[in-house]
Amino acid sequence: MEKKHLSSIANNVLHTCAMRLGTSVDELVHEFEAGWEPKMEGYSRKLVEFCCSKGLTDVCSKLEETLVDGSFSRITFDMMLAWEMPSSADEERHSECVAKEKEDRKATCKMPREQDDILLFYSDVMPLLVDNEPSVGEDAFLWLGTLVHLVADIVNGRFSFEMLTASTENRLHYPAYDMFLKEIEKCVKHLQTQATPTGMEMADDEFILHVEGTASSQRVVRHIGGTSWPGRLTLTNYALYFEASGVISYKEAIKLDLSKDSEQSVKTAATGPWGAPLYDKAIIYESSELQGVVFEFPEMTSSTRRDHWLSLVKEIMLLHRFLRKFKVDSPLESWEMHARTILGIIRLHAAREMLRISPPVPKNFLIFDLLDELPKGDYVLKELAESLNKVDAKHPCSASSILRSLNVSQLFIPSVELKEIKKEINDNTVTSPVQVDNVSSLESAIDHSRKEAKEIQIAKATVEELKDEGIGNNVQVLMGLLKPLKKLVPYVQEAFTWERPLSSTILVVTTMAVIYNEWVGKAIAALLLGIVATMIWARHRRIPDKVHRIVVYTGSDQTTMESIVSAQQGLRSVYDLIQTMNVIILKIWSVLISKAPKHADMVMVALVVAAVILSVVPFKFILMALASYGFVAASKIGKSKQNEKGNRRLHEWWDSIPVVPVDIVDEIDPNT
């Protein structure tokens, strides 16, 4: 019996769930209303959520069968539609929106006939194929992912949805969803057929996640010094294995244990003939026990294969780091996290097969690689660890149960826990693998982190735009930004040289008062408050709304020849500055090592006298004396009474210091 307050798709979903559970719709509604309170809102959606979670328990317990016959994709897609449009009022509003869109589409211009023969890519064809079909949004997809970890994970569900729907205006249609699930099934079967690395015995809970370097896949090359060895590279949820190619078969594999609690890292690397870094298509693994192990993934143009492997290896390393950091010791909880990571990698493989023309960003389908780069990702990891011990790993829709339903042969679960799982499935009392309270706290942390990531991405885009300007334009921008300081410099000089007596007097009195009363901290505080006042003034005057960009004027009154001469003089000035700095450093080095004994003796006596003065006289009086000397020396009276003889002797003393000779060589002699 249909419920009038529900939409047609919601009634259809309730009927399907009742048939699956061997009961009636009225009994499901009665069971739901037994726990319903009148004060609660969203009756229709809550009813749909309750019935779907009950129905999914039966669907997930027969997952392999429902995936093969296609019923899993149809049922779960209808559930997302029903969740998004649960009531009849929602259905009416949706119908009105669709009708309005069709009218707007008729008013648009048609494509010219001469462009009909232009070849369209998959991303252009898909919107045309599914334009009139129902579709689901991001929230519905994420809701289903909280119930069935095969479809998505709550941590990266929104990021995965963006990748899957980039060509369909962020709406997921059934053909794409069905293709995605079929690719997941193919990927699982493909990984189950992969051979164990030669000479290695894998653990009971070790599962092969990716293999390349075989006859049916692309090449992988290991670089050792100047030599290269092609072979097969295998990644599991514990280690990385490489088998060098032999004449007939593969040689014994080397194992890089990614689960060890040691200092290990993986990053990009460049390779080439004779060790020249020409091709940026490799990764290098380093640890406290092993020197750099380099694997290259040759391809003609891009480095997508390398980026794919780099993300997968980082994901496994970060998984074990997470388990150690948050002390996840329970076998069930640990394997549940392993299973969620494995399913994330399988979804990534499926998306790559589905979107071959434009491969997705790997981290958007992975958990730990995403959180490692996401702002506030450490907070999300903490929430994930807290929610993990409240996840029901025994539920048929949990990640570990899904892998078991897909007949993953390497799956390991303690026998005692396995009996409990079977009993839980038979009793059919649990409706969801994750508690709602745990989901809400974790999801709020993820949403907050995602918003910050978008803000950072927008900010980085503005920075990249400036970086692409080139060195010439960047120099001009720098000079333009420094122009306000250039205008301020003459005013400061006039104040220090007593050309503005009133300003100079105020500066002297203020400086002496701050030093004597030890108000340096208060002076810095006043400066900071002045900056805050300036920022508030700029906001009050709406300067950010009025000034959208800074205009830098690059014009000049100089002729071309004058500009060339100015550029040469500028280069000469830079060269002289570098030369002067080298001379100063070498002379100081000569004095420090007593290469010039007389000068060194004088410096040591001066330093001893300075040390005695600093230890006896209060420091504020020394600062006051130095400040007074500076102001007096800059005044006209000070300039008229300068000791030219003393300055000349000091200059002659500095010139008489010899520098340490410098030899520039290409190679270092070990005997020197």
XYZ file of C-alpha atoms in Angstrom:
672
model
C 0.000 0.000 0.000
C 1.485 3.334 -1.112
C 1.882 6.234 1.284
C 0.403 9.447 -0.101
C 2.843 11.706 1.716
C 5.808 9.929 0.069
C 7.097 10.432 -3.452
C 6.688 7.714 -6.062
C 10.367 6.742 -5.920
C 10.232 6.614 -2.105
C 7.199 4.301 -2.211
C 9.009 2.114 -4.725
C 12.098 1.909 -2.465
C 10.010 1.028 0.605
C 8.256 -1.727 -1.371
C 11.619 -3.126 -2.551
C 13.053 -3.101 0.978
C 9.964 -4.866 2.343
C 10.245 -7.572 -0.310
C 13.939 -8.050 0.487
C 13.226 -8.386 4.202
C 10.214 -10.661 3.720
C 7.806 -8.279 5.384
C 5.272 -5.611 4.443
C 5.587 -1.855 4.105
C 3.074 -1.329 6.913
C 5.153 -3.428 9.295
C 8.280 -1.408 8.425
C 6.392 1.847 9.019
C 5.001 0.527 12.315
C 8.510 -0.471 13.464
C 9.822 2.985 12.508
C 6.997 4.868 14.245
C 7.627 2.901 17.452
C 10.817 4.936 17.926
C 9.518 8.171 16.378
C 8.805 11.225 18.499
C 6.287 13.887 17.384
C 8.768 16.691 18.110
C 11.193 15.361 15.505
C 11.244 16.855 11.996
C 11.684 15.316 8.554
C 9.348 12.336 8.930
C 9.494 11.266 5.272
C 13.272 11.360 4.993
C 13.795 9.611 8.339
C 11.389 6.871 7.249
C 13.308 6.422 3.988
C 16.627 6.293 5.869
C 15.284 3.672 8.280
C 13.885 1.396 5.564
C 16.977 1.761 3.369
C 19.347 0.871 6.211
C 17.242 -2.227 6.941
C 17.119 -3.210 3.284
C 20.819 -2.681 2.722
C 21.575 -5.266 5.400
C 20.083 -7.943 3.131
C 21.629 -6.484 -0.035
C 25.148 -6.358 1.434
C 24.920 -9.906 2.778
C 24.524 -11.037 -0.866
C 26.844 -8.406 -2.296
C 28.669 -10.482 -4.911
C 25.393 -11.777 -6.347
C 23.721 -8.350 -6.463
C 26.791 -6.737 -8.048
C 26.895 -9.301 -10.852
C 23.189 -9.105 -11.768
C 23.169 -5.281 -11.513
C 20.474 -5.133 -8.817
C 22.862 -3.498 -6.317
C 23.414 -0.461 -8.523
C 19.712 -0.086 -9.321
C 18.532 -0.460 -5.716
C 21.152 1.847 -4.196
C 20.651 4.492 -6.889
C 16.899 4.470 -6.248
C 17.663 4.819 -2.535
C 19.695 7.960 -3.228
C 16.860 9.351 -5.354
C 14.354 8.571 -2.599
C 16.550 10.185 0.066
C 16.938 13.317 -2.056
C 13.215 13.447 -2.905
C 11.375 11.661 -0.044
C 8.018 13.455 0.047
C 5.368 14.123 -2.576
C 5.933 17.880 -2.113
C 9.597 17.426 -2.997
C 8.548 15.499 -6.110
C 6.239 18.305 -7.250
C 8.938 20.941 -6.787
C 11.389 18.774 -8.699
C 8.930 18.347 -11.600
C 8.440 22.117 -11.803
C 12.203 22.693 -11.900
C 12.655 20.109 -14.677
C 9.881 21.680 -16.755
C 11.420 25.133 -16.362
C 14.849 23.838 -17.406
C 13.356 22.306 -20.555
C 11.771 25.633 -21.514
C 15.041 27.477 -20.959
C 16.862 24.896 -23.044
C 14.494 25.386 -25.996
C 15.284 29.090 -25.998
C 19.014 28.528 -26.399
C 20.699 28.574 -29.776
C 21.347 25.309 -31.570
C 24.791 24.188 -32.681
C 25.719 25.312 -36.243
C 25.507 22.546 -38.806
C 29.152 22.882 -39.800
C 30.151 21.831 -36.245
C 28.069 18.613 -36.234
C 30.972 16.463 -37.389
C 33.375 17.612 -34.670
C 34.445 14.683 -32.489
C 33.237 15.024 -28.890
C 35.065 13.596 -25.903
C 33.424 11.450 -23.225
C 33.002 14.476 -20.983
C 30.995 16.219 -23.732
C 28.849 13.215 -24.689
C 27.837 12.099 -21.173
C 25.638 15.145 -20.388
C 23.786 14.544 -23.688
C 23.242 10.850 -22.974
C 21.812 11.327 -19.499
C 20.241 14.755 -19.848
C 16.653 13.576 -19.331
C 17.405 10.909 -16.730
C 17.044 11.407 -12.948
C 20.249 12.213 -11.113
C 21.462 12.506 -7.523
C 23.494 15.132 -5.742
C 26.483 15.179 -3.449
C 24.601 14.888 -0.156
C 22.680 11.792 -1.262
C 25.872 10.135 -2.469
C 27.612 10.835 0.829
C 24.604 9.548 2.808
C 24.766 6.236 0.946
C 28.529 6.119 1.531
C 27.964 6.266 5.304
C 25.778 3.141 5.005
C 27.751 1.172 2.377
C 31.522 1.681 2.302
C 31.726 0.083 -1.139
C 30.267 3.188 -2.793
C 32.242 5.858 -0.921
C 33.863 6.697 2.386
C 32.608 9.480 4.606
C 36.122 10.990 4.779
C 36.603 11.527 1.050
C 33.079 10.988 -0.307
C 32.563 14.601 -1.365
C 35.963 14.786 -3.053
C 35.279 11.530 -4.924
C 31.863 12.804 -6.011
C 33.432 15.928 -7.497
C 35.792 13.788 -9.578
C 33.028 11.454 -10.804
C 30.651 14.270 -11.750
C 33.079 16.850 -13.141
C 31.624 16.388 -16.652
C 27.947 16.301 -15.603
C 27.620 19.525 -13.614
C 28.020 17.820 -10.222
C 25.077 15.482 -10.736
C 25.523 11.709 -10.728
C 23.464 9.811 -13.308
C 22.690 6.125 -13.284
C 24.830 5.104 -16.337
C 27.955 6.587 -14.743
C 27.115 5.141 -11.320
C 26.469 1.673 -12.783
C 29.725 1.831 -14.762
C 31.619 2.834 -11.605
C 30.327 -0.182 -9.654
C 31.061 -2.555 -12.530
C 34.631 -1.272 -12.698
C 34.949 -1.854 -8.928
C 33.861 -5.472 -9.399
C 36.315 -5.974 -12.286
C 39.122 -4.449 -10.246
C 38.517 -6.782 -7.285
C 38.532 -9.845 -9.537
C 41.664 -8.635 -11.318
C 43.558 -8.120 -8.061
C 42.530 -11.570 -6.804
C 44.178 -13.198 -9.824
C 47.566 -11.568 -9.223
C 50.436 -13.874 -8.269
C 52.264 -13.677 -4.965
C 55.765 -12.111 -5.285
C 58.479 -14.692 -5.959
C 60.050 -16.196 -2.853
C 57.722 -14.325 -0.494
C 55.034 -15.601 1.853
C 52.387 -12.972 2.414
C 50.554 -12.518 5.718
C 47.009 -13.790 6.204
C 45.585 -10.266 6.156
C 47.768 -8.990 3.306
C 45.994 -8.029 0.111
C 47.507 -7.121 -3.288
C 46.436 -3.595 -4.229
C 48.347 -2.800 -7.428
C 50.713 -4.558 -9.835
C 52.669 -3.216 -12.802
C 55.643 -4.372 -14.828
C 54.020 -7.580 -16.128
C 53.650 -8.594 -19.763
C 50.118 -7.150 -19.881
C 50.932 -3.867 -18.143
C 53.370 -0.984 -18.523
C 57.050 -1.192 -17.608
C 58.613 -0.488 -14.219
C 62.367 0.076 -13.923
C 64.493 0.028 -10.790
C 67.631 2.202 -10.887
C 70.740 1.179 -8.949
C 73.508 3.695 -9.519
C 74.146 3.747 -13.261
C 72.334 0.459 -13.970
C 68.638 -0.168 -14.589
C 66.611 -3.318 -13.950
C 63.082 -3.787 -15.349
C 60.737 -5.919 -13.294
C 57.387 -6.375 -11.588
C 56.301 -4.037 -8.795
C 53.605 -5.184 -6.359
C 51.935 -3.123 -3.651
C 50.048 -4.636 -0.717
C 48.522 -3.148 2.396
C 51.782 -3.903 4.234
C 54.730 -3.713 1.834
C 56.141 -2.955 -1.606
C 57.716 -5.854 -3.549
C 59.989 -5.657 -6.592
C 60.962 -8.675 -8.700
C 63.674 -8.143 -11.313
C 62.911 -9.719 -14.693
C 64.894 -12.870 -15.462
C 65.339 -14.848 -18.667
C 62.269 -17.035 -18.102
C 60.714 -15.909 -14.818
C 61.133 -13.247 -12.174
C 63.975 -13.289 -9.676
C 63.384 -13.386 -5.942
C 61.546 -10.299 -4.748
C 62.950 -7.600 -2.495
C 60.573 -6.342 0.181
C 60.172 -2.765 1.379
C 58.150 -2.964 4.591
C 55.823 0.055 4.731
C 54.363 -0.882 8.129
C 57.574 -0.517 10.153
C 57.859 2.080 12.867
C 60.948 3.675 11.369
C 61.887 6.879 9.610
C 60.756 6.234 6.048
C 59.551 8.464 3.255
C 58.656 8.368 -0.408
C 58.877 11.302 -2.801
C 59.256 12.152 -6.470
C 62.576 11.758 -8.253
C 64.074 12.384 -11.696
C 66.130 9.845 -13.639
C 68.096 9.693 -16.859
C 71.196 8.261 -18.528
C 74.348 8.242 -16.364
C 72.325 9.522 -13.417
C 71.339 12.791 -15.088
C 67.958 14.011 -13.724
C 66.198 14.412 -17.087
C 62.898 12.536 -16.747
C 60.642 13.378 -13.811
C 58.793 10.045 -13.783
C 60.172 8.176 -10.752
C 59.730 7.789 -7.011
C 62.436 7.240 -4.401
C 61.879 5.308 -1.173
C 64.169 6.139 1.751
C 64.332 4.772 5.288
C 66.718 4.597 8.224
C 67.599 1.026 7.196
C 67.837 1.439 3.407
C 69.408 3.980 1.101
C 67.302 5.494 -1.655
C 65.482 2.877 -3.774
C 64.394 4.400 -7.106
C 61.533 3.089 -9.263
C 60.800 4.673 -12.648
C 57.457 4.501 -14.458
C 58.217 5.327 -18.114
C 55.513 6.949 -20.233
C 55.566 9.220 -23.244
C 54.083 12.486 -22.034
C 52.782 13.017 -18.500
C 53.765 11.469 -15.175
C 50.307 10.239 -14.098
C 51.558 6.687 -13.466
C 54.269 7.980 -11.137
C 51.791 10.196 -9.292
C 49.407 7.232 -8.972
C 52.056 4.982 -7.423
C 53.335 7.764 -5.182
C 49.866 8.336 -3.732
C 49.275 4.604 -3.179
C 52.586 4.062 -1.383
C 52.035 7.146 0.778
C 48.529 5.926 1.613
C 49.831 2.626 3.018
C 52.620 4.309 4.983
C 50.190 6.852 6.450
C 47.693 4.092 7.288
C 50.176 2.288 9.536
C 51.366 5.584 10.997
C 47.737 6.362 11.911
C 47.250 2.956 13.565
C 50.425 3.436 15.643
C 49.783 7.061 16.568
C 46.247 6.483 17.844
C 47.054 3.027 19.240
C 44.411 1.067 17.342
C 45.173 -2.336 18.886
C 41.860 -4.149 18.376
C 42.128 -6.657 15.466
C 38.605 -5.828 14.286
C 39.142 -2.048 14.372
C 42.550 -2.345 12.734
C 41.229 -4.556 9.942
C 38.218 -2.259 9.459
C 40.627 0.614 8.801
C 42.680 -1.619 6.488
C 39.487 -2.557 4.643
C 38.407 1.076 4.227
C 41.839 1.915 2.840
C 41.720 -1.062 0.453
C 38.254 -0.087 -0.786
C 39.461 3.481 -1.327
C 42.300 2.220 -3.532
C 39.898 -0.064 -5.430
C 37.580 2.898 -6.052
C 40.555 4.861 -7.355
C 41.414 2.062 -9.811
C 37.783 1.950 -10.958
C 37.641 5.726 -11.474
C 40.875 5.645 -13.503
C 39.414 2.979 -15.793
C 36.174 4.917 -16.078
C 37.824 8.319 -16.739
C 40.788 7.359 -18.927
C 40.810 10.560 -20.969
C 41.203 12.731 -17.878
C 42.466 10.592 -14.939
C 41.235 11.770 -11.525
C 43.489 13.192 -8.833
C 44.496 10.116 -6.744
C 44.250 11.734 -3.312
C 40.533 12.493 -3.792
C 39.763 8.762 -3.539
C 42.203 7.995 -0.727
C 41.780 8.670 2.981
C 45.169 9.369 4.538
C 46.898 10.930 1.540
C 44.010 13.398 1.331
C 44.074 14.231 5.042
C 47.861 14.602 4.957
C 47.507 17.569 2.576
C 44.134 18.897 3.702
C 44.093 21.896 6.098
C 43.241 20.761 9.654
C 43.628 17.190 8.432
C 45.139 16.233 11.789
C 41.865 17.210 13.485
C 39.932 14.989 11.078
C 42.311 12.102 11.834
C 41.600 12.526 15.529
C 37.848 12.448 14.902
C 38.320 9.400 12.667
C 40.209 7.557 15.408
C 37.509 8.387 17.961
C 34.730 7.211 15.636
C 36.566 4.009 14.702
C 36.043 2.323 18.047
C 32.289 2.949 17.732
C 31.944 1.522 14.213
C 30.212 -1.866 14.044
C 32.708 -3.872 11.962
C 30.377 -6.881 12.182
C 27.641 -5.157 10.179
C 27.152 -6.617 6.648
C 27.663 -3.155 5.095
C 30.932 -2.373 6.923
C 34.159 -2.274 4.932
C 35.535 -5.537 6.343
C 32.225 -7.350 5.711
C 32.141 -6.035 2.140
C 35.590 -7.457 1.434
C 34.494 -10.750 2.914
C 31.337 -10.740 0.742
C 33.543 -10.180 -2.316
C 35.490 -13.361 -1.413
C 38.802 -11.661 -0.779
C 40.907 -14.744 -0.084
C 43.566 -12.922 1.942
C 41.004 -11.667 4.469
C 41.857 -12.492 8.081
C 39.392 -12.225 10.963
C 39.697 -14.061 14.300
C 37.439 -17.133 14.458
C 35.675 -15.943 17.625
C 34.780 -12.635 15.979
C 33.684 -14.463 12.814
C 31.095 -16.431 14.805
C 29.782 -13.182 16.266
C 29.540 -11.695 12.786
C 27.513 -14.628 11.458
C 25.223 -14.475 14.497
C 24.749 -10.715 13.975
C 23.818 -11.233 10.326
C 21.344 -14.004 11.191
C 19.709 -11.957 13.957
C 19.482 -8.977 11.575
C 19.190 -6.492 14.444
C 21.742 -3.870 13.405
C 20.602 -1.269 10.869
C 23.738 0.780 10.238
C 27.501 0.177 10.559
C 28.085 3.716 11.882
C 26.228 5.583 14.628
C 24.635 8.876 13.562
C 26.314 10.923 16.330
C 29.754 9.699 15.272
C 29.028 10.515 11.621
C 27.873 14.076 12.392
C 30.995 15.007 14.395
C 33.337 13.490 11.823
C 31.439 15.024 8.906
C 31.459 18.490 10.480
C 35.249 18.282 10.900
C 35.610 17.199 7.257
C 33.325 19.978 5.981
C 35.264 22.596 7.945
C 38.535 21.278 6.546
C 37.088 21.192 3.022
C 35.984 24.831 3.201
C 39.455 25.900 4.308
C 40.981 23.852 1.470
C 38.853 25.735 -1.073
C 39.897 29.086 0.413
C 43.562 28.071 0.235
C 43.096 26.853 -3.335
C 41.638 30.221 -4.377
C 44.502 32.047 -2.644
C 47.107 29.800 -4.291
C 45.571 30.477 -7.705
C 46.261 34.201 -7.267
C 49.848 33.426 -6.253
C 50.388 31.172 -9.291
C 49.129 33.951 -11.539
C 51.849 36.238 -10.185
C 54.535 33.529 -10.488
C 53.798 33.094 -14.187
C 54.611 36.735 -14.910
C 58.322 36.131 -15.568
C 61.434 37.571 -13.921
C 61.223 40.935 -15.694
C 57.636 41.598 -14.700
C 58.293 40.351 -11.158
C 61.135 42.857 -10.763
C 58.868 45.639 -11.980
C 56.137 44.548 -9.563
C 58.652 44.555 -6.692
C 59.861 48.033 -7.559
C 56.266 49.227 -7.809
C 55.373 47.784 -4.400
C 58.432 49.441 -2.832
C 57.551 52.909 -4.138
C 55.651 53.911 -0.948
C 58.750 53.057 1.080
C 60.890 55.155 -1.262
C 58.662 58.129 -0.503
C 59.014 57.483 3.233
C 62.833 57.220 3.188
C 63.547 60.945 2.495
C 61.239 61.979 5.350
C 63.059 59.660 7.793
C 66.441 60.915 6.584
C 65.387 64.520 7.125
C 64.279 63.686 10.664
C 67.584 61.972 11.495
C 69.728 64.733 9.942
C 67.870 67.519 11.831
C 66.521 69.109 8.648
C 63.133 68.955 10.382
C 63.996 70.210 13.908
C 60.548 69.591 15.407
C 60.331 66.004 14.141
C 63.935 65.327 15.149
C 63.340 66.654 18.684
C 60.218 64.520 19.134
C 62.112 61.458 17.851
C 65.042 62.027 20.250
C 62.858 62.609 23.307
C 60.655 59.591 22.529
C 63.636 57.305 21.966
C 65.336 58.360 25.202
C 62.126 58.024 27.227
C 61.420 54.537 25.867
C 64.955 53.316 26.558
C 65.273 54.892 30.036
C 61.885 53.722 31.297
C 62.309 50.351 29.575
C 59.153 50.793 27.542
C 60.365 48.797 24.550
C 57.555 46.250 24.934
C 54.973 49.018 25.285
C 56.375 50.795 22.241
C 56.077 47.617 20.155
C 52.527 47.161 21.489
C 51.654 50.724 20.449
C 53.080 50.030 16.981
C 50.963 46.882 16.636
C 47.833 48.730 17.759
C 48.596 51.407 15.187
C 48.690 48.743 12.480
C 45.342 47.377 13.704
C 43.853 50.888 13.617
C 45.094 51.309 10.042
C 43.475 48.013 9.020
C 40.159 49.032 10.622
C 40.345 52.407 8.877
C 40.919 50.677 5.514
C 37.934 48.390 6.121
C 35.752 51.348 7.181
C 36.672 53.253 4.019
C 35.836 50.076 1.962
C 39.222 50.173 0.282
C 39.130 46.383 -0.544
C 35.891 46.962 -2.514
C 37.219 50.028 -4.306
C 40.707 48.688 -5.098
C 40.495 45.317 -6.849
C 44.055 45.274 -8.118
C 47.338 47.168 -7.844
C 48.454 48.943 -11.017
C 52.222 49.118 -11.547
C 53.429 51.734 -13.991
C 56.393 50.486 -16.032
C 56.803 53.440 -18.375
C 60.024 55.473 -18.448
C 61.255 58.757 -19.870
C 64.603 57.179 -20.775
C 65.562 56.250 -24.317
C 66.491 52.705 -25.281
C 70.216 53.432 -24.978
C 69.777 55.085 -21.594
C 67.807 52.057 -20.373
C 70.609 49.722 -21.502
C 73.223 51.833 -19.713
C 71.083 51.910 -16.534
C 70.752 48.132 -16.671
C 74.530 47.739 -17.021
C 75.113 50.075 -14.077
C 72.631 48.094 -12.001
C 74.407 44.821 -12.782
C 77.734 46.443 -11.973
C 76.378 47.649 -8.626
C 75.181 44.134 -7.783
C 78.583 42.723 -8.745
C 80.395 45.288 -6.581
C 78.109 44.531 -3.643
C 78.800 40.784 -3.857
C 82.528 41.444 -4.127
C 82.476 43.753 -1.106
C 80.588 41.168 0.974
C 83.155 38.502 0.096
C 86.015 40.791 1.130
C 84.353 41.666 4.443
C 83.748 38.000 5.310
C 87.314 36.985 4.384
C 88.847 39.837 6.441
C 86.751 38.910 9.472
C 87.902 35.292 9.010
C 91.544 36.472 8.907
C 91.121 38.302 12.202
C 89.334 35.371 13.880
C 92.057 32.845 13.010
C 94.872 35.392 13.711
C 96.046 35.427 10.112
C 96.809 39.104 10.900
C 98.245 38.927 14.497
C 98.383 42.704 15.210
C 94.834 43.258 14.106
C 93.677 40.217 16.053
C 95.331 41.545 19.248
C 93.623 44.905 18.878
C 90.237 43.253 18.277
C 90.648 41.012 21.350
C 91.536 44.021 23.572
C 88.520 45.939 22.220
C 86.222 42.977 22.843
C 87.485 42.571 26.415
C 86.924 46.282 27.126
C 83.416 46.057 25.628
C 82.659 42.961 27.748
C 83.762 44.781 30.924
C 81.620 47.810 30.089
C 78.578 45.641 29.349
C 79.002 43.753 32.615
C 79.366 46.902 34.737
C 77.204 49.596 33.122
C 73.405 49.020 32.848
C 72.462 48.183 29.287
C 69.878 50.943 28.984
C 72.546 53.606 29.586
C 74.688 52.079 26.855
C 71.722 52.190 24.464
C 71.029 55.811 25.420
C 74.669 56.727 24.810
C 74.658 55.002 21.398
C 71.379 56.678 20.416
C 72.663 60.110 21.550
C 75.861 59.631 19.596
C 73.890 58.679 16.488
C 71.622 61.722 16.644
C 74.492 64.124 17.416
C 76.709 62.680 14.674
C 73.910 63.136 12.116
C 73.388 66.807 13.088
C 75.261 69.748 11.563
C 77.202 70.306 14.791
C 78.296 66.678 14.869
C 79.340 66.732 11.220
C 81.397 69.875 11.770
C 83.266 68.312 14.700
C 83.935 64.916 13.178
C 87.404 63.506 13.792
C 88.613 63.074 10.210
C 91.956 61.858 11.461
C 90.374 59.072 13.496
C 88.180 57.998 10.586
C 91.192 57.950 8.312
C 93.207 55.793 10.751
C 90.296 53.370 11.075
C 90.017 53.113 7.300
C 93.748 52.502 6.969
C 93.592 49.823 9.690
C 90.809 48.008 7.842
C 92.641 48.172 4.511
C 95.785 46.665 6.089
C 94.003 43.408 7.002
C 94.983 40.686 4.499
C 92.308 38.271 3.246
C 92.570 34.509 3.245
C 93.296 33.228 -0.292
C 90.420 31.392 -2.009
C 90.928 28.591 -4.548
C 88.035 27.524 -6.785
C 88.339 23.841 -7.814
C 86.081 21.312 -9.535
C 87.169 18.332 -7.414
C 88.273 17.957 -3.780
C 91.538 16.146 -3.096
C 90.920 13.677 -0.213
C 94.527 14.149 1.008
C 94.041 17.888 1.653
